[in-house]
Amino acid sequence: MTRTILFDSPFLLGFEHTRDLIERAAKAAAESYPPYNVEQADNGGVRITLAVAGFSPDQLHVTVEAGQLIVAGKRDSADGRSEAERAFLHRGIAARGFVRTFVLAEGMEVTAATLEHGLLHIDLARPEPERLIKRIPIRSAG
């Protein structure tokens, strides 16, 4: 049974959002560049670290849109020459741009993004939800 058939069941109404989350997470997992780590922080938050050697802060963009953390990098030539004009004897450092996405749980917030020593650290926190108690009035039938 495929995911589509499971979520298209008439007994699972209103789960379109869950299906979309699963599909976005599967697409994000298929991406492989740049490499990254995800670690649990001491304060209960999460830190994502991406290896972005050679990128400057103005070449990187971190945005949150529709429940996704999007990290994009666009590399410009440092000396103004195009890649075709440069003669590499060996090319082992990737110079391509990238877009890496992470699906965020509801309520997750990006608190900071720091670039140091070729590593982009993105700190996320999940604030404690405020506790809501809703009293339901009881009517008498008559």
Coordinates of C-alpha atoms in Angstrom, one line a residue:
M1 CA 0.0 0.0 0.0
T2 CA 1.5 3.3 -1.0
R3 CA 1.4 6.5 1.0
T4 CA -1.1 8.1 -1.5
I5 CA -3.6 5.3 -1.1
L6 CA -3.2 5.3 2.7
F7 CA -3.9 9.1 3.0
D8 CA -6.7 9.0 0.4
S9 CA -8.7 6.6 2.5
P10 CA -12.2 8.0 3.3
F11 CA -11.6 7.1 7.0
L12 CA -8.7 9.5 7.3
L13 CA -10.2 12.9 6.7
G14 CA -8.2 16.1 7.1
F15 CA -4.7 14.4 6.9
E16 CA -3.7 16.2 3.7
H17 CA -1.2 18.3 5.7
T18 CA 0.4 15.1 7.2
R19 CA 0.8 13.6 3.7
D20 CA 2.4 16.8 2.4
L21 CA 4.8 16.8 5.4
I22 CA 5.9 13.2 4.7
E23 CA 6.4 14.0 1.0
R24 CA 8.5 17.1 1.8
A25 CA 10.6 15.2 4.3
A26 CA 11.2 12.5 1.8
K27 CA 12.3 15.0 -0.8
A28 CA 14.6 16.8 1.7
A29 CA 16.2 13.5 2.7
A30 CA 17.2 12.8 -0.9
E31 CA 19.4 15.9 -1.0
S32 CA 23.1 15.3 -0.3
Y33 CA 24.9 18.6 -0.6
P34 CA 26.1 20.2 1.5
P35 CA 26.7 17.7 4.3
Y36 CA 25.2 18.6 7.7
N37 CA 24.8 17.5 11.3
V38 CA 21.7 17.8 13.5
E39 CA 22.3 17.8 17.3
Q40 CA 20.3 18.2 20.4
A41 CA 21.2 21.3 22.4
D42 CA 21.5 21.4 26.1
N43 CA 18.5 23.8 26.4
G44 CA 16.2 21.4 24.6
G45 CA 16.7 23.1 21.3
V46 CA 18.2 21.8 18.1
R47 CA 21.4 22.9 16.2
I48 CA 21.8 22.2 12.5
T49 CA 25.4 22.6 11.2
L50 CA 26.1 22.7 7.5
A51 CA 29.6 22.5 5.9
V52 CA 29.7 25.5 3.7
A53 CA 33.4 26.1 3.1
G54 CA 34.1 29.0 0.8
F55 CA 30.8 30.7 1.2
S56 CA 30.6 34.2 2.7
P57 CA 27.7 35.4 4.8
D58 CA 26.3 37.4 1.9
Q59 CA 26.3 34.3 -0.3
L60 CA 24.1 32.4 2.2
H61 CA 20.4 32.9 2.8
V62 CA 18.4 31.3 5.7
T63 CA 14.6 31.6 5.5
V64 CA 11.6 30.0 7.0
E65 CA 8.6 29.6 4.7
A66 CA 5.5 27.5 5.1
G67 CA 6.9 25.3 7.9
Q68 CA 10.2 24.7 6.1
L69 CA 13.7 26.0 7.0
I70 CA 15.4 26.8 3.7
V71 CA 19.2 27.3 3.5
A72 CA 20.5 28.5 0.1
G73 CA 24.0 29.3 -1.1
K74 CA 24.9 31.0 -4.3
R75 CA 28.7 31.2 -5.0
D76 CA 30.3 34.0 -6.9
S77 CA 33.8 33.9 -8.2
A78 CA 36.2 35.6 -5.8
D79 CA 38.3 37.2 -8.5
G80 CA 35.5 38.0 -10.9
R81 CA 36.5 35.3 -13.5
S82 CA 33.9 32.8 -14.6
E83 CA 34.4 29.1 -14.0
A84 CA 35.1 28.6 -17.7
E85 CA 38.0 31.1 -17.5
R86 CA 39.7 29.4 -14.6
A87 CA 42.1 26.5 -15.2
F88 CA 42.0 24.0 -12.4
L89 CA 44.7 21.3 -12.1
H90 CA 42.6 19.5 -9.6
R91 CA 39.1 20.4 -8.4
G92 CA 38.1 18.8 -5.2
I93 CA 36.2 21.6 -3.5
A94 CA 32.6 21.9 -4.7
A95 CA 31.7 25.3 -6.0
R96 CA 28.1 24.9 -6.8
G97 CA 25.2 26.6 -5.3
F98 CA 22.7 24.7 -3.2
V99 CA 19.3 24.7 -1.6
R100 CA 18.8 22.5 1.5
T101 CA 15.4 22.3 3.2
F102 CA 14.4 21.0 6.6
V103 CA 10.7 20.4 7.6
L104 CA 10.0 22.1 10.9
A105 CA 7.6 20.9 13.5
E106 CA 4.9 23.4 14.4
G107 CA 6.1 25.9 16.9
M108 CA 9.8 25.5 16.0
E109 CA 11.6 28.9 15.8
V110 CA 15.0 29.8 14.3
T111 CA 16.8 31.7 17.0
A112 CA 20.2 32.3 15.4
A113 CA 22.4 31.6 12.4
T114 CA 26.2 31.8 12.7
L115 CA 29.0 31.3 10.2
E116 CA 32.3 30.3 11.6
H117 CA 35.3 28.4 10.1
G118 CA 33.3 27.2 7.1
L119 CA 30.4 25.9 9.2
L120 CA 26.9 27.4 9.3
H121 CA 25.3 26.9 12.6
I122 CA 21.5 27.3 12.8
D123 CA 19.9 27.2 16.2
L124 CA 16.3 26.3 16.7
A125 CA 14.1 26.4 19.7
R126 CA 10.7 25.1 20.6
P127 CA 9.1 27.5 23.0
E128 CA 6.8 25.9 25.6
P129 CA 3.3 26.2 24.4
E130 CA 1.0 28.1 26.6
R131 CA -1.4 25.8 28.4
L132 CA -5.0 26.4 27.4
I133 CA -7.9 25.1 29.3
K134 CA -11.2 25.5 27.5
R135 CA -14.3 25.0 29.6
I136 CA -17.3 23.6 27.6
P137 CA -20.7 24.8 28.9
I138 CA -23.3 22.1 29.4
R139 CA -26.8 22.9 28.2
S140 CA -29.9 21.2 29.5
A141 CA -32.1 19.7 26.8
G142 CA -35.5 21.1 27.6

